[in-house]
Coordinates of C-alpha atoms in Angstrom, one line a residue:
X140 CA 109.9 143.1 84.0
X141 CA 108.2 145.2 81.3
X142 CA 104.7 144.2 79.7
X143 CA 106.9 143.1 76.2
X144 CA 109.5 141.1 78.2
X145 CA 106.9 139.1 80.6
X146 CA 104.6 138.8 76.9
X147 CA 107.4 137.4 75.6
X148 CA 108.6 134.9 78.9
X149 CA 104.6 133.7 78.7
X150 CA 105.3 132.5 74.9
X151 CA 108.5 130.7 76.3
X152 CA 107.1 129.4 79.3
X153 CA 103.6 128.0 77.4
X154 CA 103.1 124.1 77.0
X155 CA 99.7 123.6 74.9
X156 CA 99.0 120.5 74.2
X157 CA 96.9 120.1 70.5
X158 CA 94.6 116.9 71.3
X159 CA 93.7 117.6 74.8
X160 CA 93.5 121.5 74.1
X161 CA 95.5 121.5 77.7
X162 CA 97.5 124.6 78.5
X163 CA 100.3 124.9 81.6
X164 CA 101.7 128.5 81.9
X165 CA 104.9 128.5 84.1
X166 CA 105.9 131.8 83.5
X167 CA 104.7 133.4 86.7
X168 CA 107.2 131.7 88.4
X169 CA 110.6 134.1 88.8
X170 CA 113.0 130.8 87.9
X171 CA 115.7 132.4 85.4
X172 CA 117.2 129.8 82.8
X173 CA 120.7 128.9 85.2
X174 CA 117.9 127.3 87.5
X175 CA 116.6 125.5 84.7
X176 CA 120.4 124.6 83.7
X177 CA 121.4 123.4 87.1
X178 CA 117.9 121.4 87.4
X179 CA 119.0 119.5 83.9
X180 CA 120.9 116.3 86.4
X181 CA 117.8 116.1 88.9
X182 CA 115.7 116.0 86.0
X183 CA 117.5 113.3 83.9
X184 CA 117.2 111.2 86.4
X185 CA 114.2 111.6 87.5
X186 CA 112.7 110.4 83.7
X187 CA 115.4 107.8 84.0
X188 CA 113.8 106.2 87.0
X189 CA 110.0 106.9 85.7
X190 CA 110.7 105.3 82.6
X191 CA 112.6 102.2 84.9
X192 CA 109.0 102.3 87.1
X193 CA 106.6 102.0 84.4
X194 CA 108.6 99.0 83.1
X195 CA 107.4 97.6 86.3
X196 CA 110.9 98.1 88.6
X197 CA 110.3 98.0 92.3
X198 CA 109.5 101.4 93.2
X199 CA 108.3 101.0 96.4
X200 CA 111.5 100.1 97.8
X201 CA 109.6 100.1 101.6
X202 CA 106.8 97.3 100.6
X203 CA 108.9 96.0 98.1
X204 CA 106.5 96.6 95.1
X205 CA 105.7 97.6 91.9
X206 CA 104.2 101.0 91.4
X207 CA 101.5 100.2 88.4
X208 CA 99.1 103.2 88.2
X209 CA 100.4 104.0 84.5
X210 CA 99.4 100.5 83.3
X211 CA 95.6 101.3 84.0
X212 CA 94.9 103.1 81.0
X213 CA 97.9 101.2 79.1
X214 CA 97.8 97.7 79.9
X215 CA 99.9 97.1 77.1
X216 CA 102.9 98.4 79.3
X217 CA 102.2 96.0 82.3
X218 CA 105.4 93.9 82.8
X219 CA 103.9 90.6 82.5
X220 CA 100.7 89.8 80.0
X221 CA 98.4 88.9 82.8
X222 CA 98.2 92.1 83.9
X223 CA 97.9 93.6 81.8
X224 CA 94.7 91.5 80.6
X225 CA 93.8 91.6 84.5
X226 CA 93.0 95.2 83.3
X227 CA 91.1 95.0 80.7
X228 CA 89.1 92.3 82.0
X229 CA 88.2 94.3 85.3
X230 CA 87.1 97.4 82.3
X231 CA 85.0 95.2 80.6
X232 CA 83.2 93.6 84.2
X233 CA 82.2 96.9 85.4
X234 CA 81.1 98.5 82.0
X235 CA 78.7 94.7 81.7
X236 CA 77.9 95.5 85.6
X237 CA 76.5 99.3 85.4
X238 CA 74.6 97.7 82.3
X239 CA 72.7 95.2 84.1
X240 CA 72.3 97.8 86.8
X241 CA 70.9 100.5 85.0
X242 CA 68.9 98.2 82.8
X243 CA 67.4 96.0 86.1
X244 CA 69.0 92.5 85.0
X245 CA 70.5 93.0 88.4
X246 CA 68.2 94.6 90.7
X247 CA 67.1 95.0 94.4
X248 CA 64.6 92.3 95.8
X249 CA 61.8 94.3 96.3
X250 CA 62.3 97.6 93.5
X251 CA 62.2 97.7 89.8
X252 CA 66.2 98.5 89.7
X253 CA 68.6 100.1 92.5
X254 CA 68.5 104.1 91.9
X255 CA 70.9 105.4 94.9
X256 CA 74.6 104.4 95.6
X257 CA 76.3 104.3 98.8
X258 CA 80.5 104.1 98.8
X259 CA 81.9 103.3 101.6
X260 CA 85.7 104.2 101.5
X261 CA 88.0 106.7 103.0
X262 CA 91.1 108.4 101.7
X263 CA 92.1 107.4 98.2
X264 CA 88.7 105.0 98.1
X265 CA 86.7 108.3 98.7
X266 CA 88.7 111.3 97.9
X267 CA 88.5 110.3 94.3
X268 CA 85.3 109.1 93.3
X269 CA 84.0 112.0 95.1
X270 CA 85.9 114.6 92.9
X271 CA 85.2 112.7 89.9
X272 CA 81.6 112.6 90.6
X273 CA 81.1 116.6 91.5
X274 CA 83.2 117.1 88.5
X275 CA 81.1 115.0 85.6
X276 CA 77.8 113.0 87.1
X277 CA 75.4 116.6 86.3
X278 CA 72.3 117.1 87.5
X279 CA 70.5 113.8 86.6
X280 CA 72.7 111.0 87.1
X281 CA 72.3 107.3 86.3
X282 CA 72.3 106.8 90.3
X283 CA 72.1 109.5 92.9
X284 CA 75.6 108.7 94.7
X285 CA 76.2 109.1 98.6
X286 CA 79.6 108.9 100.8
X287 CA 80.6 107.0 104.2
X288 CA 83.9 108.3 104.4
X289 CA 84.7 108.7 107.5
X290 CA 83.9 106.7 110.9
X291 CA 81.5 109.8 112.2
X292 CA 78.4 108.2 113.3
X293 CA 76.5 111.9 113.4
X294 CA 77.8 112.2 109.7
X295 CA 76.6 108.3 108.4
X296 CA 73.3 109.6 110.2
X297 CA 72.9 112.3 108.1
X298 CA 73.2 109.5 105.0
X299 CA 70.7 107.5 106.0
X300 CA 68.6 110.0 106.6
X301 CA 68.8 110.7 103.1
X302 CA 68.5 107.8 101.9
X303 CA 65.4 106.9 104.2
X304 CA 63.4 104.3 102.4
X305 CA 65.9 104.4 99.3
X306 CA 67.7 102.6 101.4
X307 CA 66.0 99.5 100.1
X308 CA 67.0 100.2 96.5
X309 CA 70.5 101.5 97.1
X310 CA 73.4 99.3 95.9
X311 CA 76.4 99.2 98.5
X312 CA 80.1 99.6 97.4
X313 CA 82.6 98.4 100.4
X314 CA 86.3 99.9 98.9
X315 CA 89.4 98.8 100.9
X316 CA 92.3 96.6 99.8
X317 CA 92.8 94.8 103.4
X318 CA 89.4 94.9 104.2
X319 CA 90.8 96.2 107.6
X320 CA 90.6 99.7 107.7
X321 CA 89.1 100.6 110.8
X322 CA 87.0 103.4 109.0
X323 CA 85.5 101.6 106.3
X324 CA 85.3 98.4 108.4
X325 CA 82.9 100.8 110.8
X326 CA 81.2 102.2 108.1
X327 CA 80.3 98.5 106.4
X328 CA 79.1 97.3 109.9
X329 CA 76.8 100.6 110.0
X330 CA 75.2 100.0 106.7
X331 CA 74.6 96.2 107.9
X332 CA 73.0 97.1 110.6
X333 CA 70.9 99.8 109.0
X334 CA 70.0 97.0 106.7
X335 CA 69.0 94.5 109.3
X336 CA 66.8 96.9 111.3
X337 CA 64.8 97.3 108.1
X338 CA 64.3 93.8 107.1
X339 CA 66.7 94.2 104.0
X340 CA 69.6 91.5 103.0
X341 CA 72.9 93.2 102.6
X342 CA 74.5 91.1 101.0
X343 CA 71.7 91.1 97.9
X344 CA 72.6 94.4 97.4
X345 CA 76.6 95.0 98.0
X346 CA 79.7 94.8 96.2
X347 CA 83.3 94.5 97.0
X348 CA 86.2 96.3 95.5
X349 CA 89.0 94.8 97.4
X350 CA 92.6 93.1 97.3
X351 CA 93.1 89.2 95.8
X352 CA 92.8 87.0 99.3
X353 CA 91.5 89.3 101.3
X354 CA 89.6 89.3 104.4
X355 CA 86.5 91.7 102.7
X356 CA 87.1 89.2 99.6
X357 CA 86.3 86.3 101.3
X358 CA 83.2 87.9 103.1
X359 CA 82.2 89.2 99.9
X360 CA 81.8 85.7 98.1
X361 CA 77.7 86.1 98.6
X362 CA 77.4 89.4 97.8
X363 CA 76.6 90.6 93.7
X364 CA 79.9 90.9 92.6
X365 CA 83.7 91.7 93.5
X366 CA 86.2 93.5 91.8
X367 CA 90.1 93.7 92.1
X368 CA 92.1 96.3 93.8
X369 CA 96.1 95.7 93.2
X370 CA 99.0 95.9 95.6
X371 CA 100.8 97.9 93.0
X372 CA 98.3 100.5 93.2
X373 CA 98.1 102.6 96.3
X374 CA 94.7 104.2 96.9
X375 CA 95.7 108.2 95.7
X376 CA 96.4 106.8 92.6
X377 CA 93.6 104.6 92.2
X378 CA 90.8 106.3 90.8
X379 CA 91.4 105.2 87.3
X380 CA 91.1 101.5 88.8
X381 CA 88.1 99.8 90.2
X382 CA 88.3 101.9 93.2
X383 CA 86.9 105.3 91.2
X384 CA 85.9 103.6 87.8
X385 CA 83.1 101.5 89.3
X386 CA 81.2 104.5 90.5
X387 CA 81.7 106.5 87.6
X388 CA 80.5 103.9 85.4
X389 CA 77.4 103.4 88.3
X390 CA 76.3 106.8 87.8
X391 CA 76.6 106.7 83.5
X392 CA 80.1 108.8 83.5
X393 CA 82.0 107.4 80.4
X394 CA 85.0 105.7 82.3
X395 CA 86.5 105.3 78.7
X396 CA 87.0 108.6 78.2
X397 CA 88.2 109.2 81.4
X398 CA 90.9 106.6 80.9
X399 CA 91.9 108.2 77.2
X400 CA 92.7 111.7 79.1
X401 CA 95.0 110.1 81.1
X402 CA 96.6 107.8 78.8
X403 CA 97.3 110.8 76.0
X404 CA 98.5 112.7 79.2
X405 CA 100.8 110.2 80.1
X406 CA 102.0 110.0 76.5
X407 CA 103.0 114.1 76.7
X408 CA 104.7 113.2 80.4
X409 CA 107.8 111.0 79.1
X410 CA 109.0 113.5 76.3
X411 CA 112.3 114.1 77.9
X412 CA 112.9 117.3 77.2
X413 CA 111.6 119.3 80.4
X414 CA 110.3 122.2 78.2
X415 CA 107.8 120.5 76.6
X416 CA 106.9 118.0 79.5
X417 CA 103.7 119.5 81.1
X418 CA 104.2 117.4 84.4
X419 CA 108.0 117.8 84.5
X420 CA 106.9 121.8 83.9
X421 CA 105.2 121.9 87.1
X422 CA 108.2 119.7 88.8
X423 CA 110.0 122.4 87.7
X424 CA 107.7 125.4 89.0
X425 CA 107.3 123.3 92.4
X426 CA 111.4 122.9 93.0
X427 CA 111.8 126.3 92.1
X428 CA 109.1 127.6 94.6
X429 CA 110.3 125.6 97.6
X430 CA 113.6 125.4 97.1
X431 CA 113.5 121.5 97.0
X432 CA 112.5 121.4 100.7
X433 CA 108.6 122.4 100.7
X434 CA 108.9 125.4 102.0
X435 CA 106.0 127.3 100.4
X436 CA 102.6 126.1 100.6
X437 CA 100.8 124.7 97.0
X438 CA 96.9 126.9 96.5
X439 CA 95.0 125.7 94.0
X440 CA 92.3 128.1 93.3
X441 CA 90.0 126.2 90.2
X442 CA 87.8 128.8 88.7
X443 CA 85.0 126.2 87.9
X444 CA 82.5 125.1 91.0
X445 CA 83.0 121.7 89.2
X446 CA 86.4 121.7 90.5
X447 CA 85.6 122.3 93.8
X448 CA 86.9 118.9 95.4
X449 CA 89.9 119.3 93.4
X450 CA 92.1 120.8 96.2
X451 CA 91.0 118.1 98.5
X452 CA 92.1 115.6 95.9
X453 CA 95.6 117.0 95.4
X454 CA 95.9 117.4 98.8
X455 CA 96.2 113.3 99.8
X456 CA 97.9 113.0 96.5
X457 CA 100.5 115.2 97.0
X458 CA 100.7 115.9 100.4
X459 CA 100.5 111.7 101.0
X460 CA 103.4 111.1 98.5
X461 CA 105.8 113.8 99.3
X462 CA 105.4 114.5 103.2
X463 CA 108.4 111.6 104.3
X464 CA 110.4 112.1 107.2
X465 CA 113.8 110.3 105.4
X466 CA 114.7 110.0 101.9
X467 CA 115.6 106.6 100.2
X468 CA 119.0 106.7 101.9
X469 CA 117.7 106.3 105.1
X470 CA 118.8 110.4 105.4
X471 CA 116.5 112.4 107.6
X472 CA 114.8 114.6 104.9
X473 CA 111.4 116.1 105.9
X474 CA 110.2 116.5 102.8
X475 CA 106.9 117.7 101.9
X476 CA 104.0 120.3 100.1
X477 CA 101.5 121.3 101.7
X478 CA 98.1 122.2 99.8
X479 CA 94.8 123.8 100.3
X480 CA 92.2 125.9 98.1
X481 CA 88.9 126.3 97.5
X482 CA 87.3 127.7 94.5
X483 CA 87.6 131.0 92.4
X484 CA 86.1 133.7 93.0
X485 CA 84.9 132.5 96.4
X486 CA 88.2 132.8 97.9
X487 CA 89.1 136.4 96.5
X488 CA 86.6 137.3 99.4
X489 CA 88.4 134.7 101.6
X490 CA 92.1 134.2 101.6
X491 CA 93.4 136.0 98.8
X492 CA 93.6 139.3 100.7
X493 CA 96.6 137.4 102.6
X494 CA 98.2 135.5 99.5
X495 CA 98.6 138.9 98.3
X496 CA 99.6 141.0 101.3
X497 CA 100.6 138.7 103.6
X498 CA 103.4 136.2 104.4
X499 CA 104.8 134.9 100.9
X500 CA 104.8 131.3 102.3
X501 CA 102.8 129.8 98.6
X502 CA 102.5 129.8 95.2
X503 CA 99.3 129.5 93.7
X504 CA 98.0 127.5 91.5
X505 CA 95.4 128.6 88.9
X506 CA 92.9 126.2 87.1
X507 CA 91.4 127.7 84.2
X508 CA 88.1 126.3 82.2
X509 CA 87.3 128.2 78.8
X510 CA 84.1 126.9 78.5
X511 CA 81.5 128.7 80.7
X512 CA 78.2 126.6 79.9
X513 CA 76.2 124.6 77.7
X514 CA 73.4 127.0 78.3
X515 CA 73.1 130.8 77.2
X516 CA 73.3 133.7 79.9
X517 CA 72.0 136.8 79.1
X518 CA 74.5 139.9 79.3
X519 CA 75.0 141.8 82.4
X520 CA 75.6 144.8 81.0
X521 CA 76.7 144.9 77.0
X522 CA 78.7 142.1 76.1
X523 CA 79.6 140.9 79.5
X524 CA 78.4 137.3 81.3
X525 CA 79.1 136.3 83.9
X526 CA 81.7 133.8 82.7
X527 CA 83.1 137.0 81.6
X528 CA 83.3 138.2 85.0
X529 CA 84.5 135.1 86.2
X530 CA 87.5 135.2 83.7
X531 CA 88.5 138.6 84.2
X532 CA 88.6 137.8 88.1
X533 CA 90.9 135.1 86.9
X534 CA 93.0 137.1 85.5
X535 CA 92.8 140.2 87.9
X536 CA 93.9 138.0 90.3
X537 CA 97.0 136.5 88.9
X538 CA 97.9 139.5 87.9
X539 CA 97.9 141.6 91.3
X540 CA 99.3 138.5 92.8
X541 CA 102.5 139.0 90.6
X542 CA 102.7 142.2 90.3
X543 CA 103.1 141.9 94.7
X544 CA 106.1 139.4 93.9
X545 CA 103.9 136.1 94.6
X546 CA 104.1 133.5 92.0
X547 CA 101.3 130.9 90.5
X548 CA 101.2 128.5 87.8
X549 CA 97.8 128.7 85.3
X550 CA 96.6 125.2 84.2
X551 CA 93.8 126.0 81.3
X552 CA 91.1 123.4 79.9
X553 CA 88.5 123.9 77.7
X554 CA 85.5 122.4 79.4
X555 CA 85.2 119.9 82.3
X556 CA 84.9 116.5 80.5
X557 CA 85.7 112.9 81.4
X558 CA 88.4 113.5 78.8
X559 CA 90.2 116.8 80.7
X560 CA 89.8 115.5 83.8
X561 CA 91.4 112.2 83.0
X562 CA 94.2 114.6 81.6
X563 CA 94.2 116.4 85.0
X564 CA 94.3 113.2 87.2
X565 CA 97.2 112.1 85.0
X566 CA 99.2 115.1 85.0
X567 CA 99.6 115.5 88.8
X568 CA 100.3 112.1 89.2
X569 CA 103.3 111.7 86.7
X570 CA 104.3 115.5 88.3
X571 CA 104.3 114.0 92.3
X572 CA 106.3 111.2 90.7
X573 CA 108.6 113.2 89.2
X574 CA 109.5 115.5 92.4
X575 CA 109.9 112.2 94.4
X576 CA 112.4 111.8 92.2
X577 CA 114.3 114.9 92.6
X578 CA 113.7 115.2 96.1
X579 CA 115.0 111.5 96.5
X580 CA 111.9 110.3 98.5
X581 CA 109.4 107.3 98.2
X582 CA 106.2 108.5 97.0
X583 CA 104.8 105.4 97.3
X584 CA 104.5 104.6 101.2
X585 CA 102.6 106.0 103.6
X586 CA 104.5 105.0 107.3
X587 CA 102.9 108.4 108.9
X588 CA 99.1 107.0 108.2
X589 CA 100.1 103.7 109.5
X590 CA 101.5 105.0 112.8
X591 CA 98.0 106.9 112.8
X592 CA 96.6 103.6 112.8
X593 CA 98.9 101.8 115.4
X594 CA 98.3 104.9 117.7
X595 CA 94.7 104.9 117.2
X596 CA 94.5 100.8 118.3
X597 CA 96.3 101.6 121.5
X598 CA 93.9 104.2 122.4
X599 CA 90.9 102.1 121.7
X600 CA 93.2 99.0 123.7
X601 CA 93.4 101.5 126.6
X602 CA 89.8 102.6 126.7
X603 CA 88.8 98.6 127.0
X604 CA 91.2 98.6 130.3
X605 CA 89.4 102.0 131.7
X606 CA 85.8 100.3 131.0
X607 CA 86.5 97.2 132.7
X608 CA 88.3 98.0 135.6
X609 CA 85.0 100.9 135.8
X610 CA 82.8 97.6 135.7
X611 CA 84.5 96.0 138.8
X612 CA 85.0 99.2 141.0
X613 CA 82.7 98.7 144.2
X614 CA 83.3 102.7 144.7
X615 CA 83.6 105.5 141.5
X616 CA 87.4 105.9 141.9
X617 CA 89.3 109.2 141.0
X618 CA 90.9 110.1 137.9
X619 CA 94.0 109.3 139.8
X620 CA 93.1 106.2 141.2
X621 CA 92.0 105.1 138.2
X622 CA 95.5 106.0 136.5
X623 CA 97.3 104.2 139.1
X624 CA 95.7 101.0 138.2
X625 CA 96.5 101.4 135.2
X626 CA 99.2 103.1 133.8
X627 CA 100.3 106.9 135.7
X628 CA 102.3 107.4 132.2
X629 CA 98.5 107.1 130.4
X630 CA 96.7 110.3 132.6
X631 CA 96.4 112.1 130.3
X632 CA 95.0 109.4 127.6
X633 CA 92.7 107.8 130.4
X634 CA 91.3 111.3 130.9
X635 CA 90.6 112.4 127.5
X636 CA 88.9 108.6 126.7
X637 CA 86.9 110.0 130.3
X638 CA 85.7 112.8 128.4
X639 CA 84.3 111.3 125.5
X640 CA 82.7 108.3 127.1
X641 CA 81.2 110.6 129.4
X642 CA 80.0 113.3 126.2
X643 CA 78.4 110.2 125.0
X644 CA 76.4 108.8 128.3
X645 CA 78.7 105.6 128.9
X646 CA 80.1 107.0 131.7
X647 CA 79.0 109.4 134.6
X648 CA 81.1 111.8 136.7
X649 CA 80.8 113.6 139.8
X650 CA 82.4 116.5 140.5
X651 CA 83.8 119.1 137.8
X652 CA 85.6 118.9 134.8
X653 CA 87.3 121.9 135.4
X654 CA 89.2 120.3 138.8
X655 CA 90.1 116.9 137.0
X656 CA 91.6 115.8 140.0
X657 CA 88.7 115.8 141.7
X658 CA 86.2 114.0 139.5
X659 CA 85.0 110.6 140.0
X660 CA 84.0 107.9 137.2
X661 CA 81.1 105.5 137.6
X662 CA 79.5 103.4 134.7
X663 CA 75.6 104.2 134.5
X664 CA 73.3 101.8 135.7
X665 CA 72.1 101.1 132.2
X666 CA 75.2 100.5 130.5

């Protein structure tokens, strides 16, 4: 295609959208117009059934639920008046709460006001606050925020550490609906402890964000406060609830313009008309590129260090929703996108070398800030910055990319702003929605996490058995003796659970790990 011809497919192709100065360019994608014609039935439905969801239809078919995300930042749609007051209500608590914390009506016992903040979450209860926080706290935040997100004792070390005597003036946020995720169940009994060991009451200094009736609710009746998760909104799309507006607001991000990005973006997301639906646009782009089935990988290369975490974001929001095994007939589907990315221009000297030469197995996904800075930088040589530089990249990028047949999407905003990334949040959630739809699959279960779980529980059950009957051997007994005992179907199991305790001093071996037939298990006299 000629430099006219591809100008002209770019002015086609372009959705701008006025109020959120928002840009999605599509046309780097090789889709001709019969695609777009025979994509018209999938796509009609697919508003059909968003516009059926948002009037609070059960779209969870799986957990039998409502699918409410939309109604956080227009509780006017809720289906019923008390939730959508629930809403508002929960706004107004925290935006009161990070008042009296920032202004010391609620502060530690023994410091003038809390200045750190520890969340303790994992997936959705992490993944978000976390991007949100890189993206818009700055350099000199309200409170200096800090992450157990992951049941990694070396890595809640390394928080504690920094938090050393901080510790004492840190407010604690526990995030899980059930209260019984095993990670953030772990990482609440960590902090506790921490807590103890230094003379400090936990409870004085923690709140819950958690589901009505819970288990964590009911613990957390002593603690400063409590606020609501819902069982209509699952955790990748919950940062615009409690879950990520509580820590925004913590560390003085303005969660009501974070909450107006998303709620003009949802506005532009149910025009019908796919051409000038910037979600249904990048339905579009995603179909196209995997033929329906996945098949290419999603990059998203952000040009803004900001952005960073965005690519981890996306990747439980998309990759979450869309990776299902059957569709909602029951069909075996194996349905999916997979994503990864990094930053620009850190990854041209990492993996672009292969998105353009290699295996055309992606499309790429360019995120594009106008803004450079609030501060001057002087000129590298004349009239060049390094904004300038990062730009051109940019766009020296994209363009060898297509020009070696490999297709990307460019998502522009003009500076990195609770407002845009509100917008951005938004826009990828209506667009995962959206494929679900033409895919046929329920974006709104997760059965591969919870067979994680299950899995997980019988390996801890198993490593109980291995300990005990350890405790009552007279003799060390062999890895096979041990597995006889047992279960012979478990060796392997039983041996890896060996390993560990073994790496960690619970249990001691003789013999060699390289002849695991010969090795024998003993529990240490200490232990």
């Amino acid at each position: 295609m000629d430099a006219i011809a591809l100008w002209q497919r770019y002015q086609h192709w372009l959705y701008h959208h006025e109020a959120l100065g928002l840009f999605v360019d599509i046309s780097r994608m090789r889709f001709d117009d019969a695609f777009v014609d025979r994509l018209g039935p999938l796509w009609n439905r697919a508003i059909a059934e968003m516009k059926s969801l948002e009037a609070g239809a059960i779209a969870n078919p799986d957990e039998h639920r409502m699918v409410g995300h939309y109604w956080l930042r227009a509780p006017e749609l809720a289906p019923l008046p008390a939730l959508g007051e629930s809403i508002r209500q929960t706004i107004r608590e925290i935006e009161t709460f990070a008042q009296n914390i920032h202004t010391g009506v609620i502060r530690p016992a023994t410091a003038p006001r809390f200045t750190d903040l520890l969340c303790v979450g994992i997936g959705g209860s992490a993944l978000g606050p976390q991007f949100v926080s890189q993206c818009l706290a700055g350099s000199t935040p309200a409170m200096e925020i800090h992450f157990i997100d992951n049941t990694d004792p070396d890595g809640m070390d390394g928080v504690f550490d920094r938090l050393g005597d901080r510790l004492a003036s840190t407010l604690i946020v526990i995030t899980s609906k059930s209260g019984g995720t095993p990670e953030t169940a772990n990482g609440m009994k960590e902090v506790q402890h921490q807590c103890t060991a230094r003379g400090l009451d936990f409870a004085r200094q923690s709140v819950a964000v958690t589901g009505e009736g819970s288990a964590l609710e009911r613990l957390a009746a002593p603690w400063l406060a409590r606020f609501p998760m819902y069982d209509w909104v699952g955790g990748r799309t919950s940062e615009l609830s409690a879950v990520g507006l509580l820590p925004a607001a913590l560390q003085g991000i303005n969660i009501q313009e974070l909450l107006m990005g998303a709620r003009i973006m949802d506005e532009a997301t149910r025009q019908p008309d796919l051409r000038h639906n910037p979600a249904g646009l990048l339905t579009l782009a995603w179909y196209f590129a995997g033929d329906g089935k996945g098949t290419k990988d999603m990059v998203i290369l952000p040009y803004k260090d900001r952005l960073l975490l965005f690519s981890r974001y996306l990747q439980q929001l998309v990759m979450e929703s869309l990776g299902k095994e059957k569709d909602l007939n029951g069909a075996i589907a194996h349905q999916g996108i997979a994503v990864y990315g990094n930053k620009g221009s850190t990854d041209q000297h990492a993996y672009v070398q292969q998105l353009r030469d290699g295996i055309p197995n992606f499309f790429a996904t360019f995120i594009e800030v106008l803004k450079d800075s609030d501060r001057p930088h002087p000129e590298l040589e004349p009239h060049v910055t390094t904004g300038d530089y990062l730009s051109g990249l940019l766009q020296g990028t994209r363009k060898a990319l297509y020009d070696n047949g490999r297709d990307s999407i460019t998502i522009t905003i003009p500076e990195v702003t609770p407002h845009s990334v509100g917008a951005l949040i938004a826009l990828y959630e209506r667009a995962v929605g959206f494929y679900a739809s033409l895919v046929n699959i329920n974006a709104y279960h997760q059965p591969g996490v919870e067979a994680g779980k299950k899995a997980a529980n019988e390996i801890l059950a198993l490593q109980n058995q291995v300990l005990s009957r350890l405790r009552h051997q007279e003799t060390a007994p062999s890895l096979d003796e041990l597995t006889q005992q047992i279960d012979p179907q478990k060796i392997e199991s039983i041996y890896l659970i060996l390993r560990h305790l073994h790496g960690n001093g619970r249990v001691q071996i003789t013999g060699n790990w390289s002849d695991p037939s010969g090795l024998r298990f003993s529990i240490p006299t200490d232990h």
